[in-house]
mmCIF file of C-alpha atoms in Angstrom:
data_model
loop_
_atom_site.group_PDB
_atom_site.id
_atom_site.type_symbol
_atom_site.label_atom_id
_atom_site.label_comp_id
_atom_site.label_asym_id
_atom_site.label_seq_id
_atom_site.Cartn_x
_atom_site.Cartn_y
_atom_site.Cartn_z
ATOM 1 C CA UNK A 1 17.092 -22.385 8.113
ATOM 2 C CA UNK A 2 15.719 -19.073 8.181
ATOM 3 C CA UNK A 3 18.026 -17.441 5.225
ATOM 4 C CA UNK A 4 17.814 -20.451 3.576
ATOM 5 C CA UNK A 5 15.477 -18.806 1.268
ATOM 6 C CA UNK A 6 17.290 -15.446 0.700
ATOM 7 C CA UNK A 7 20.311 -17.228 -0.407
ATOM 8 C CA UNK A 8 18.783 -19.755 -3.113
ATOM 9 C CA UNK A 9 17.231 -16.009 -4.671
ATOM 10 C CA UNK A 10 20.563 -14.455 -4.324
ATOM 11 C CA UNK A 11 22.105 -17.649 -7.132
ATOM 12 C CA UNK A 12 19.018 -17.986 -8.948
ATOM 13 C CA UNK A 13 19.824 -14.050 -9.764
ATOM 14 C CA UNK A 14 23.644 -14.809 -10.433
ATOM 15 C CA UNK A 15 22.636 -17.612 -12.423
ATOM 16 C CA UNK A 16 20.401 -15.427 -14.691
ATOM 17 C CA UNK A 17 17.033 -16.941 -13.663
ATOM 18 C CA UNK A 18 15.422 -13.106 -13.903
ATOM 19 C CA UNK A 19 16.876 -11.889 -16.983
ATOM 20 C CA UNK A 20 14.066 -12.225 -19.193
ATOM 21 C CA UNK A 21 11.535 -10.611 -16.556
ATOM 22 C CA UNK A 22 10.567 -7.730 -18.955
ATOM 23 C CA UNK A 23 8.223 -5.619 -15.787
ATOM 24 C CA UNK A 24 7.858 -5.580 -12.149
ATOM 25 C CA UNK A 25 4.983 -7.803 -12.018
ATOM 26 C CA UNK A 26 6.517 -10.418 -13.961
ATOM 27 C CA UNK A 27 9.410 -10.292 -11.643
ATOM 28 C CA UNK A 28 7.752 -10.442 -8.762
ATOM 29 C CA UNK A 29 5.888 -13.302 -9.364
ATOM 30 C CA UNK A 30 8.925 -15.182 -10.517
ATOM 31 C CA UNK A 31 11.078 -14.320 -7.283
ATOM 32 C CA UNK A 32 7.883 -15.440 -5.464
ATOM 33 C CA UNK A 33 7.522 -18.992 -7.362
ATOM 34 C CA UNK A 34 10.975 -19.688 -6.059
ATOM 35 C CA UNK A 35 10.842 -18.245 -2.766
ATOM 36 C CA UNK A 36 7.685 -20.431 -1.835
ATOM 37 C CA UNK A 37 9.788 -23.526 -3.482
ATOM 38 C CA UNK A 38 11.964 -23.319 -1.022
ATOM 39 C CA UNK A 39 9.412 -23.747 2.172
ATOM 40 C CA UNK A 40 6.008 -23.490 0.900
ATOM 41 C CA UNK A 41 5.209 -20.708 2.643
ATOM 42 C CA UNK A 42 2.592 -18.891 0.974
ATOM 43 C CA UNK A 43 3.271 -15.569 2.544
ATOM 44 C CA UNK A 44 6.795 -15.091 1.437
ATOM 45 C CA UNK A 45 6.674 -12.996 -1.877
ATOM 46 C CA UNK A 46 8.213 -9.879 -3.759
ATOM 47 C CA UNK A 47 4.640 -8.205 -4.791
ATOM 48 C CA UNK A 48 4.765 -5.034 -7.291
ATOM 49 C CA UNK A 49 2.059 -2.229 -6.398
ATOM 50 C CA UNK A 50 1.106 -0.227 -9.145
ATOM 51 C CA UNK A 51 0.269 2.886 -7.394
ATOM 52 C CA UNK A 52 2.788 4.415 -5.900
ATOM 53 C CA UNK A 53 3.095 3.938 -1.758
ATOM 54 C CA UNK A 54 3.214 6.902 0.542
ATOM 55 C CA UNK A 55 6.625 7.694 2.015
ATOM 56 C CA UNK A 56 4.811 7.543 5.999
ATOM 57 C CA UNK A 57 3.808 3.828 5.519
ATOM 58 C CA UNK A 58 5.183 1.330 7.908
ATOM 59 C CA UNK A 59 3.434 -1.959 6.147
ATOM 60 C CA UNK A 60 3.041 -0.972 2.561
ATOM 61 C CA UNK A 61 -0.098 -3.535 2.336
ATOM 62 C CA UNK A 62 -1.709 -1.270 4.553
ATOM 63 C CA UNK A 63 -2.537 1.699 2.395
ATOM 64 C CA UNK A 64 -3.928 -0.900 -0.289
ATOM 65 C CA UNK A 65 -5.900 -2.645 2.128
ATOM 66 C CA UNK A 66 -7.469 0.544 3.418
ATOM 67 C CA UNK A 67 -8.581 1.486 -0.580
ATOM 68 C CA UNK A 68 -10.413 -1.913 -1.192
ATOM 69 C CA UNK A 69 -11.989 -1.822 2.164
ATOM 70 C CA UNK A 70 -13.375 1.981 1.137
ATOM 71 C CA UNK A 71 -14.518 0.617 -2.491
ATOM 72 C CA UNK A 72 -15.549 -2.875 -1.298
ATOM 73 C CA UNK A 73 -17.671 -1.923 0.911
ATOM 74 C CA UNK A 74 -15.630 -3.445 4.088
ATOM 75 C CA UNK A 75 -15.747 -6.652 2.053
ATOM 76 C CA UNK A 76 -19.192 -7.189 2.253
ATOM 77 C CA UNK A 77 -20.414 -8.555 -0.874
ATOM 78 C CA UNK A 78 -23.098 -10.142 -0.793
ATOM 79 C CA UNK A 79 -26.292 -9.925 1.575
ATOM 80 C CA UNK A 80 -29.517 -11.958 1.076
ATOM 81 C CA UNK A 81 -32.666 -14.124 3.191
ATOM 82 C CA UNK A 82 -32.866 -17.241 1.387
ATOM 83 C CA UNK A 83 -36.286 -19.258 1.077
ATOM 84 C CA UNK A 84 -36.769 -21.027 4.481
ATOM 85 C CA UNK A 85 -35.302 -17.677 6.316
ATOM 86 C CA UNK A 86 -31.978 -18.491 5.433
ATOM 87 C CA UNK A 87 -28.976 -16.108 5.475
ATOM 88 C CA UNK A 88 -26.385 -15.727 3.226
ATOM 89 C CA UNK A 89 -23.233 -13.454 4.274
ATOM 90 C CA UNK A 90 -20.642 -13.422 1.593
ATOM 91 C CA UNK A 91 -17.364 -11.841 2.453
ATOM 92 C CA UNK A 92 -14.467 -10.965 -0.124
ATOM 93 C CA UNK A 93 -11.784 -10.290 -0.660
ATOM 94 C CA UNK A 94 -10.759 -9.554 2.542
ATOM 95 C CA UNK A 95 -12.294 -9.411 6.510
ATOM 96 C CA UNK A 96 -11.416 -6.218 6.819
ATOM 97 C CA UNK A 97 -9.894 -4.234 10.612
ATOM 98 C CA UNK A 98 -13.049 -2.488 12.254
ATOM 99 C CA UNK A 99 -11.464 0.906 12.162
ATOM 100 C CA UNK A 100 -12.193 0.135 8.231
ATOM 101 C CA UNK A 101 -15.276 -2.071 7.684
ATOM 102 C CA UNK A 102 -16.693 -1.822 11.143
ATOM 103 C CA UNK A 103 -19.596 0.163 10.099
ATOM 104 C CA UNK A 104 -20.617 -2.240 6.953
ATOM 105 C CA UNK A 105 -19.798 -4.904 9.056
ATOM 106 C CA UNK A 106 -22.337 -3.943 11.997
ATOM 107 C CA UNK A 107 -24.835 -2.960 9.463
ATOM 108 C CA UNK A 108 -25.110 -6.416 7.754
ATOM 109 C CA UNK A 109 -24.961 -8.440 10.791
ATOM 110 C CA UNK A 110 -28.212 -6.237 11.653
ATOM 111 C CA UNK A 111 -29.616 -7.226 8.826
ATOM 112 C CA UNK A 112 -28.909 -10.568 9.241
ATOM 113 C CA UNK A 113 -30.344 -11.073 12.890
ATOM 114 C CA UNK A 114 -34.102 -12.062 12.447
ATOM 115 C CA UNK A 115 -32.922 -14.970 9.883
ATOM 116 C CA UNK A 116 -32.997 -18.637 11.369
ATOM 117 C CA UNK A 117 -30.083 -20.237 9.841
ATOM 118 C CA UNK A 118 -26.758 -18.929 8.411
ATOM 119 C CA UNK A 119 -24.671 -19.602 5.151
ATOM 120 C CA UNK A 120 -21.523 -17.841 5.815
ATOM 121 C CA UNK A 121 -19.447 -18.035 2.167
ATOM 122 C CA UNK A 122 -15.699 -17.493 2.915
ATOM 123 C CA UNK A 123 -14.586 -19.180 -0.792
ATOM 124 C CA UNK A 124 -13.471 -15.854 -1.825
ATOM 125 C CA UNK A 125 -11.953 -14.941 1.556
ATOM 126 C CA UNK A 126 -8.228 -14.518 0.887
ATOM 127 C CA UNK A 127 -7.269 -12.836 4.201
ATOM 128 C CA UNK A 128 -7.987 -10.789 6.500
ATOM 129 C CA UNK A 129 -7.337 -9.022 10.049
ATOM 130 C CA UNK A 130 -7.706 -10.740 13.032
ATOM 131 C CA UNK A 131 -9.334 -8.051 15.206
ATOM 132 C CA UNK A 132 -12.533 -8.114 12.173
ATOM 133 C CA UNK A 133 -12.460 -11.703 12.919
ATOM 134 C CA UNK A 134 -12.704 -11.369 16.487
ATOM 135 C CA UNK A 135 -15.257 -9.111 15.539
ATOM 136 C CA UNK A 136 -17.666 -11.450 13.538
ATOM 137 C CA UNK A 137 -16.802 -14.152 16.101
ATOM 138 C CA UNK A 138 -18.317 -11.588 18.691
ATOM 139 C CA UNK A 139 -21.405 -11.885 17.305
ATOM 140 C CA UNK A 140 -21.975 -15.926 17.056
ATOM 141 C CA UNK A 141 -20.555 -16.346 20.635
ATOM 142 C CA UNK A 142 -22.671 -15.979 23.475
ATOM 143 C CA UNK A 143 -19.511 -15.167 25.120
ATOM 144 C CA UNK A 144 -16.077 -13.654 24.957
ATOM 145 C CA UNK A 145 -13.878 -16.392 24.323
ATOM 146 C CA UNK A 146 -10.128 -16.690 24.045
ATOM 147 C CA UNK A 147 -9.560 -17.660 20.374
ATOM 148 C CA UNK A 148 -6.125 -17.859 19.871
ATOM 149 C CA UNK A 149 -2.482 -16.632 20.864
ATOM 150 C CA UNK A 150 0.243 -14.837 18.641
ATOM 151 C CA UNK A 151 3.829 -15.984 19.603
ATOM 152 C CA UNK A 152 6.372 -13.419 18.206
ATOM 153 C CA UNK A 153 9.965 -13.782 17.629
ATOM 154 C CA UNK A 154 10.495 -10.950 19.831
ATOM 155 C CA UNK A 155 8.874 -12.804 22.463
ATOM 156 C CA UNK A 156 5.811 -10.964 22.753
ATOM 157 C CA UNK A 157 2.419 -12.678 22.946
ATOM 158 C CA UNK A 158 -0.866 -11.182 21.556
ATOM 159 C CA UNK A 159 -3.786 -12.758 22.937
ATOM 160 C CA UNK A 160 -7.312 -12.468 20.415
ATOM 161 C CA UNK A 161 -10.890 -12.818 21.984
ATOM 162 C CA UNK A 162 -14.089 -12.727 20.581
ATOM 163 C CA UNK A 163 -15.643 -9.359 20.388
ATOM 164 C CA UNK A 164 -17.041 -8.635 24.406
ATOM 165 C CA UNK A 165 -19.724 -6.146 22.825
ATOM 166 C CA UNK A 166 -21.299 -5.080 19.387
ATOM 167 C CA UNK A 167 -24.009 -2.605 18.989
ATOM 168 C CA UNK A 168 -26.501 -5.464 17.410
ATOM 169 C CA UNK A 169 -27.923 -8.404 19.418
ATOM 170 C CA UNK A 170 -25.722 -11.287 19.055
ATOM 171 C CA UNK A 171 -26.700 -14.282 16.530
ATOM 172 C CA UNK A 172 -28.509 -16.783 18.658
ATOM 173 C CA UNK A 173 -27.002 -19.752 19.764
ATOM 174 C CA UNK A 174 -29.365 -22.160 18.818
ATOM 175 C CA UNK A 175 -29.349 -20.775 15.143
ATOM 176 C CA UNK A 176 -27.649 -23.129 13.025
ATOM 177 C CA UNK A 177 -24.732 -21.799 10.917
ATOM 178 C CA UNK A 178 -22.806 -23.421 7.696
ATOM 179 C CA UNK A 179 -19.171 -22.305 6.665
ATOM 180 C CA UNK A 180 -18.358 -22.063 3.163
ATOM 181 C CA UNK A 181 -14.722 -22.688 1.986
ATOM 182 C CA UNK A 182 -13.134 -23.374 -0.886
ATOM 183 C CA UNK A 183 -9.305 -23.441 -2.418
ATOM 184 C CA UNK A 184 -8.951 -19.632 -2.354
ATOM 185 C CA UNK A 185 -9.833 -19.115 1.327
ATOM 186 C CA UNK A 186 -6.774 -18.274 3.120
ATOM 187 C CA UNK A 187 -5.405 -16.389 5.990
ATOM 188 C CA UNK A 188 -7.676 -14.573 7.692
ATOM 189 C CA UNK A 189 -10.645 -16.484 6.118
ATOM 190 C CA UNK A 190 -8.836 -19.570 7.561
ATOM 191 C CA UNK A 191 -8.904 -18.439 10.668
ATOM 192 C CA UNK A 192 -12.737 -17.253 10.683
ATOM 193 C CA UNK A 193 -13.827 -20.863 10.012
ATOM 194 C CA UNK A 194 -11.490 -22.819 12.062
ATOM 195 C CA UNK A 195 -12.657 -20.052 15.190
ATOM 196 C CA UNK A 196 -16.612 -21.178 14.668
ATOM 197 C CA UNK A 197 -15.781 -25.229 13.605
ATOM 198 C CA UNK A 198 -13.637 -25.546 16.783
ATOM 199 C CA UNK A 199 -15.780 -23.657 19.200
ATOM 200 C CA UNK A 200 -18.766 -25.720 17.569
ATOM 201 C CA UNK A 201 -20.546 -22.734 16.320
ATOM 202 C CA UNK A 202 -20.632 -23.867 12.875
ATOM 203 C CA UNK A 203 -20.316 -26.518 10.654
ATOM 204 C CA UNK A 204 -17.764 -25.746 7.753
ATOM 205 C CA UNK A 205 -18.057 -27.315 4.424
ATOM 206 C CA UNK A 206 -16.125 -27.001 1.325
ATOM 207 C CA UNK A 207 -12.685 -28.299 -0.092
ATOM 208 C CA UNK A 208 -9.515 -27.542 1.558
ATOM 209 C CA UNK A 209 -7.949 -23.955 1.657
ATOM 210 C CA UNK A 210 -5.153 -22.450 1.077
ATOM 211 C CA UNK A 211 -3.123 -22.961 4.213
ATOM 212 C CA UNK A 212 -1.505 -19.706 5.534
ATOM 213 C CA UNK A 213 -3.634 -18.435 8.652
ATOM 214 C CA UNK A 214 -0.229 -16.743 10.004
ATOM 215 C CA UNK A 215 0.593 -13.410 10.822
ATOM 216 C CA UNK A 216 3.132 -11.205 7.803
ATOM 217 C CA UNK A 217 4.059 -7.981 7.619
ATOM 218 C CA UNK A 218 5.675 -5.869 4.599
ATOM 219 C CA UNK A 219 8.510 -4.397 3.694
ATOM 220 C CA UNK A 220 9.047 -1.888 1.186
ATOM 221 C CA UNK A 221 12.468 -3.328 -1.061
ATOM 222 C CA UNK A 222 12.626 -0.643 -3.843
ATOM 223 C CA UNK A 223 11.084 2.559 -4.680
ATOM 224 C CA UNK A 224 11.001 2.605 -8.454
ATOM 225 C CA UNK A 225 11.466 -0.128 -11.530
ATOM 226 C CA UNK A 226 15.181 0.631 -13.290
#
């Protein structure tokens, strides 16, 4: 039931479950706990920012998204050759949108393109945007290939494909590449590895993630903490 959740928070309030909550954060993350008891969704929370939102944004994720992308370096984190020619792309926190890591993205996969083999670590990947995915997987696929479809509530379908063009030379197929995951990848990192394992560009190994490679949007609840 879809407001099954909304009306277990509604009497765990009543019933005083909150009262103790002392800041925002610590509220938050209580009112999450029980939200996700209810369905295990991992996407359903009540998140505090700290800084203070603008008034114009739509998705208030967005505007903290676009700050670590600008101080993270569009999530690129780490960028090495290995012994044997091996190389290692590390990615983290996030895959970032192109109109914000595009450029850093690019870059490294230049960098990247003489190696012979590929360790791509997505253990620290906790999300992520599906168009940067589309654009990574435009590089490992010879081709453009239909990766997945969005069905919204609305009714509306959003069809995702692999990158058609990228100003590098694509990876080559015959290059073998490894996909790192671990219990933190989620989301968007998710959705990178399952895109290469079931296309059988890559091999992914790791422990199990997160589970959560679903679209969410935000909604501002509350302007200021009373």
């Amino acid at each position: 039931m879809p407001f099954a959740a909304p009306r277990r928070a509604a009497s765990w309030l009543s019933a005083g479950a909150y009262a103790e909550a002392g800041d925002p954060a610590t509220l938050g993350a209580l009112v999450t706990t029980d939200l996700q008891s209810v369905n295990g969704d991992l996407r359903l929370r009540l998140k505090h920012h700290d800084q203070p939102l603008s008034d114009k944004a739509d998705d208030p994720t967005g505007e903290h998204f676009a700050r670590l992308a600008a101080l993270g370096m569009g999530g690129v984190t780490r960028v090495q050759r290995l012994p044997g020619n091996v190389g290692l792309l590390e990615i983290k926190p996030y895959v970032f949108p192109p109109d914000l890591a595009g450029d850093a993205l690019t870059a490294t996969l230049r960098l990247l393109a003489g190696t012979d083999a590929l360790l791509l670590d997505l253990r620290g990947t906790e999300g992520g945007s599906p168009d940067g995915v589309a654009l990574l997987c435009g590089w490992f696929f010879a081709e453009p290939t239909h990766l997945h479809t969005m069905h919204e509530r609305s009714g509306a379908t959003r069809q995702s494909w692999s990158a058609a063009w990228l100003p590098v030379h694509r990876y080559a197929p015959d290059k073998p590449v490894h996909v790192l995951t671990g219990p933190a990848t989620f989301s968007g990192g998710e959705e990178l590895a399952y895109d290469l394992q079931q296309f059988g560009r890559a091999t992914v190994v790791g422990e199990p993630t997160r589970g959560g490679a679903h679209p969410r949007i935000g909604h501002r609840m509350h302007r200021t903490w009373n």
